[in-house]
């Protein structure tokens, strides 16, 4: 199985320890450049400057929801992977994220192996 892993990522989460953890997980795939934002305002800036190939995006943050940013990204970029992160995966939120163009949905409390398996699955769909 061949994976198409982006060289850069934007990690958007209001919790610094979650951003650090996701960054470590992405390093296992060879993603070397990770930009970090604690809110949607900073995420917009970094996305505009760097156009990363992957966005790991928290759903619930202070201020604007990650779902708002997801729709903005999808309006301008259909190629970047956008993977939603959440601590609370309600069916309605998962459905809204999927309908808005998310490539995946990962619960933050999932075991490391499961998160890696889910990212592997997302990166392997690039050849479809």
PDB file of C-alpha atoms in Angstrom:
ATOM      1  CA  UNK A   1       0.000   0.000   0.000  1.00  0.00           C
ATOM      2  CA  UNK A   2       1.333   3.367  -1.020  1.00  0.00           C
ATOM      3  CA  UNK A   3       0.623   6.384   1.157  1.00  0.00           C
ATOM      4  CA  UNK A   4       0.511   9.963  -0.022  1.00  0.00           C
ATOM      5  CA  UNK A   5       1.659  11.794   3.096  1.00  0.00           C
ATOM      6  CA  UNK A   6       1.869  15.591   2.968  1.00  0.00           C
ATOM      7  CA  UNK A   7       5.177  17.228   3.861  1.00  0.00           C
ATOM      8  CA  UNK A   8       3.564  19.882   6.059  1.00  0.00           C
ATOM      9  CA  UNK A   9       0.652  20.076   8.457  1.00  0.00           C
ATOM     10  CA  UNK A  10      -1.323  22.644  10.398  1.00  0.00           C
ATOM     11  CA  UNK A  11      -2.446  21.450  13.823  1.00  0.00           C
ATOM     12  CA  UNK A  12      -5.339  23.495  15.200  1.00  0.00           C
ATOM     13  CA  UNK A  13      -6.320  22.832  18.803  1.00  0.00           C
ATOM     14  CA  UNK A  14      -6.768  25.086  21.822  1.00  0.00           C
ATOM     15  CA  UNK A  15      -4.823  22.638  24.009  1.00  0.00           C
ATOM     16  CA  UNK A  16      -1.027  22.788  23.611  1.00  0.00           C
ATOM     17  CA  UNK A  17      -0.490  19.219  24.834  1.00  0.00           C
ATOM     18  CA  UNK A  18      -2.853  17.904  22.138  1.00  0.00           C
ATOM     19  CA  UNK A  19      -0.955  19.858  19.469  1.00  0.00           C
ATOM     20  CA  UNK A  20       2.336  18.383  20.755  1.00  0.00           C
ATOM     21  CA  UNK A  21       0.910  14.847  20.755  1.00  0.00           C
ATOM     22  CA  UNK A  22      -0.483  15.152  17.227  1.00  0.00           C
ATOM     23  CA  UNK A  23       2.854  16.563  16.060  1.00  0.00           C
ATOM     24  CA  UNK A  24       4.636  13.471  17.438  1.00  0.00           C
ATOM     25  CA  UNK A  25       2.136  11.179  15.712  1.00  0.00           C
ATOM     26  CA  UNK A  26       2.594  12.973  12.395  1.00  0.00           C
ATOM     27  CA  UNK A  27       6.368  12.609  12.678  1.00  0.00           C
ATOM     28  CA  UNK A  28       5.871   8.812  12.510  1.00  0.00           C
ATOM     29  CA  UNK A  29       4.569   9.399   8.969  1.00  0.00           C
ATOM     30  CA  UNK A  30       7.472  11.658   8.039  1.00  0.00           C
ATOM     31  CA  UNK A  31       5.615  14.971   8.313  1.00  0.00           C
ATOM     32  CA  UNK A  32       8.479  17.257   9.288  1.00  0.00           C
ATOM     33  CA  UNK A  33       6.936  20.715   9.169  1.00  0.00           C
ATOM     34  CA  UNK A  34       4.068  21.329  11.580  1.00  0.00           C
ATOM     35  CA  UNK A  35       2.503  24.718  12.149  1.00  0.00           C
ATOM     36  CA  UNK A  36       0.421  25.151  15.285  1.00  0.00           C
ATOM     37  CA  UNK A  37      -2.584  27.320  16.069  1.00  0.00           C
ATOM     38  CA  UNK A  38      -4.650  27.542  19.233  1.00  0.00           C
ATOM     39  CA  UNK A  39      -7.683  29.083  17.529  1.00  0.00           C
ATOM     40  CA  UNK A  40      -9.291  29.596  14.131  1.00  0.00           C
ATOM     41  CA  UNK A  41      -7.972  33.167  13.767  1.00  0.00           C
ATOM     42  CA  UNK A  42      -4.337  31.991  13.982  1.00  0.00           C
ATOM     43  CA  UNK A  43      -5.169  28.955  11.840  1.00  0.00           C
ATOM     44  CA  UNK A  44      -6.392  31.216   9.028  1.00  0.00           C
ATOM     45  CA  UNK A  45      -3.133  33.185   9.113  1.00  0.00           C
ATOM     46  CA  UNK A  46      -0.934  30.090   9.035  1.00  0.00           C
ATOM     47  CA  UNK A  47      -3.023  28.397   6.365  1.00  0.00           C
ATOM     48  CA  UNK A  48      -2.865  31.474   4.118  1.00  0.00           C
ATOM     49  CA  UNK A  49       0.918  31.751   4.570  1.00  0.00           C
ATOM     50  CA  UNK A  50       1.909  28.099   4.211  1.00  0.00           C
ATOM     51  CA  UNK A  51      -0.907  26.142   2.475  1.00  0.00           C
ATOM     52  CA  UNK A  52      -0.082  22.877   4.295  1.00  0.00           C
ATOM     53  CA  UNK A  53      -1.195  19.599   2.763  1.00  0.00           C
ATOM     54  CA  UNK A  54      -2.805  18.418   6.001  1.00  0.00           C
ATOM     55  CA  UNK A  55      -4.923  20.181   8.591  1.00  0.00           C
ATOM     56  CA  UNK A  56      -5.611  18.440  11.904  1.00  0.00           C
ATOM     57  CA  UNK A  57      -8.528  20.459  13.216  1.00  0.00           C
ATOM     58  CA  UNK A  58     -10.238  20.487  16.604  1.00  0.00           C
ATOM     59  CA  UNK A  59     -14.015  20.802  16.398  1.00  0.00           C
ATOM     60  CA  UNK A  60     -14.676  22.672  19.651  1.00  0.00           C
ATOM     61  CA  UNK A  61     -12.527  25.691  20.423  1.00  0.00           C
ATOM     62  CA  UNK A  62     -13.061  29.080  22.020  1.00  0.00           C
ATOM     63  CA  UNK A  63     -14.381  31.534  19.462  1.00  0.00           C
ATOM     64  CA  UNK A  64     -15.151  29.906  16.148  1.00  0.00           C
ATOM     65  CA  UNK A  65     -15.746  26.210  15.636  1.00  0.00           C
ATOM     66  CA  UNK A  66     -13.340  24.122  13.623  1.00  0.00           C
ATOM     67  CA  UNK A  67     -16.282  23.269  11.369  1.00  0.00           C
ATOM     68  CA  UNK A  68     -16.416  26.914  10.232  1.00  0.00           C
ATOM     69  CA  UNK A  69     -12.732  26.781   9.262  1.00  0.00           C
ATOM     70  CA  UNK A  70     -13.237  23.399   7.567  1.00  0.00           C
ATOM     71  CA  UNK A  71     -15.848  24.913   5.248  1.00  0.00           C
ATOM     72  CA  UNK A  72     -13.568  27.891   4.485  1.00  0.00           C
ATOM     73  CA  UNK A  73     -10.679  25.587   3.600  1.00  0.00           C
ATOM     74  CA  UNK A  74     -12.859  23.388   1.412  1.00  0.00           C
ATOM     75  CA  UNK A  75     -14.182  26.423  -0.469  1.00  0.00           C
ATOM     76  CA  UNK A  76     -10.630  27.197  -1.613  1.00  0.00           C
ATOM     77  CA  UNK A  77      -8.700  23.915  -1.458  1.00  0.00           C
ATOM     78  CA  UNK A  78     -10.145  20.518  -2.293  1.00  0.00           C
ATOM     79  CA  UNK A  79      -6.760  18.761  -2.241  1.00  0.00           C
ATOM     80  CA  UNK A  80      -5.563  19.267   1.336  1.00  0.00           C
ATOM     81  CA  UNK A  81      -6.419  16.577   3.832  1.00  0.00           C
ATOM     82  CA  UNK A  82      -8.602  17.891   6.654  1.00  0.00           C
ATOM     83  CA  UNK A  83      -8.949  15.588   9.644  1.00  0.00           C
ATOM     84  CA  UNK A  84     -11.235  16.613  12.473  1.00  0.00           C
ATOM     85  CA  UNK A  85     -10.195  16.019  16.089  1.00  0.00           C
ATOM     86  CA  UNK A  86     -12.635  15.912  18.949  1.00  0.00           C
ATOM     87  CA  UNK A  87     -13.094  14.713  22.487  1.00  0.00           C
ATOM     88  CA  UNK A  88     -16.835  14.309  21.922  1.00  0.00           C
ATOM     89  CA  UNK A  89     -17.824  12.543  18.710  1.00  0.00           C
ATOM     90  CA  UNK A  90     -21.570  13.110  18.542  1.00  0.00           C
ATOM     91  CA  UNK A  91     -23.179  11.603  15.455  1.00  0.00           C
ATOM     92  CA  UNK A  92     -24.513  14.993  14.351  1.00  0.00           C
ATOM     93  CA  UNK A  93     -21.033  16.542  14.530  1.00  0.00           C
ATOM     94  CA  UNK A  94     -19.456  13.669  12.589  1.00  0.00           C
ATOM     95  CA  UNK A  95     -22.184  13.977   9.942  1.00  0.00           C
ATOM     96  CA  UNK A  96     -21.737  17.753   9.663  1.00  0.00           C
ATOM     97  CA  UNK A  97     -17.961  17.361   9.322  1.00  0.00           C
ATOM     98  CA  UNK A  98     -18.340  14.710   6.610  1.00  0.00           C
ATOM     99  CA  UNK A  99     -20.878  16.809   4.711  1.00  0.00           C
ATOM    100  CA  UNK A 100     -18.538  19.809   4.962  1.00  0.00           C
ATOM    101  CA  UNK A 101     -15.692  17.870   3.350  1.00  0.00           C
ATOM    102  CA  UNK A 102     -13.627  16.396   6.202  1.00  0.00           C
ATOM    103  CA  UNK A 103     -11.413  13.498   5.144  1.00  0.00           C
ATOM    104  CA  UNK A 104     -11.586  11.892   8.559  1.00  0.00           C
ATOM    105  CA  UNK A 105     -12.727  12.205  12.135  1.00  0.00           C
ATOM    106  CA  UNK A 106     -10.528  11.122  15.045  1.00  0.00           C
ATOM    107  CA  UNK A 107     -11.415  11.057  18.712  1.00  0.00           C
ATOM    108  CA  UNK A 108      -8.633  12.565  20.820  1.00  0.00           C
ATOM    109  CA  UNK A 109      -8.973   9.828  23.416  1.00  0.00           C
ATOM    110  CA  UNK A 110      -8.391   7.031  20.890  1.00  0.00           C
ATOM    111  CA  UNK A 111      -5.380   4.794  21.536  1.00  0.00           C
ATOM    112  CA  UNK A 112      -2.228   5.837  19.665  1.00  0.00           C
ATOM    113  CA  UNK A 113      -2.367   2.723  17.451  1.00  0.00           C
ATOM    114  CA  UNK A 114      -5.927   3.503  16.412  1.00  0.00           C
ATOM    115  CA  UNK A 115      -5.074   7.101  15.496  1.00  0.00           C
ATOM    116  CA  UNK A 116      -2.122   5.899  13.417  1.00  0.00           C
ATOM    117  CA  UNK A 117      -4.347   3.295  11.714  1.00  0.00           C
ATOM    118  CA  UNK A 118      -6.974   5.933  10.921  1.00  0.00           C
ATOM    119  CA  UNK A 119      -4.373   8.329   9.492  1.00  0.00           C
ATOM    120  CA  UNK A 120      -2.880   5.476   7.436  1.00  0.00           C
ATOM    121  CA  UNK A 121      -6.340   4.784   6.032  1.00  0.00           C
ATOM    122  CA  UNK A 122      -6.853   8.467   5.154  1.00  0.00           C
ATOM    123  CA  UNK A 123      -3.436   8.759   3.480  1.00  0.00           C
ATOM    124  CA  UNK A 124      -4.012   5.564   1.487  1.00  0.00           C
ATOM    125  CA  UNK A 125      -7.206   6.889  -0.127  1.00  0.00           C
ATOM    126  CA  UNK A 126      -5.216   9.422  -2.117  1.00  0.00           C
ATOM    127  CA  UNK A 127      -4.864   7.040  -5.049  1.00  0.00           C
ATOM    128  CA  UNK A 128      -8.588   6.429  -5.516  1.00  0.00           C
TER     129      UNK A 128
END
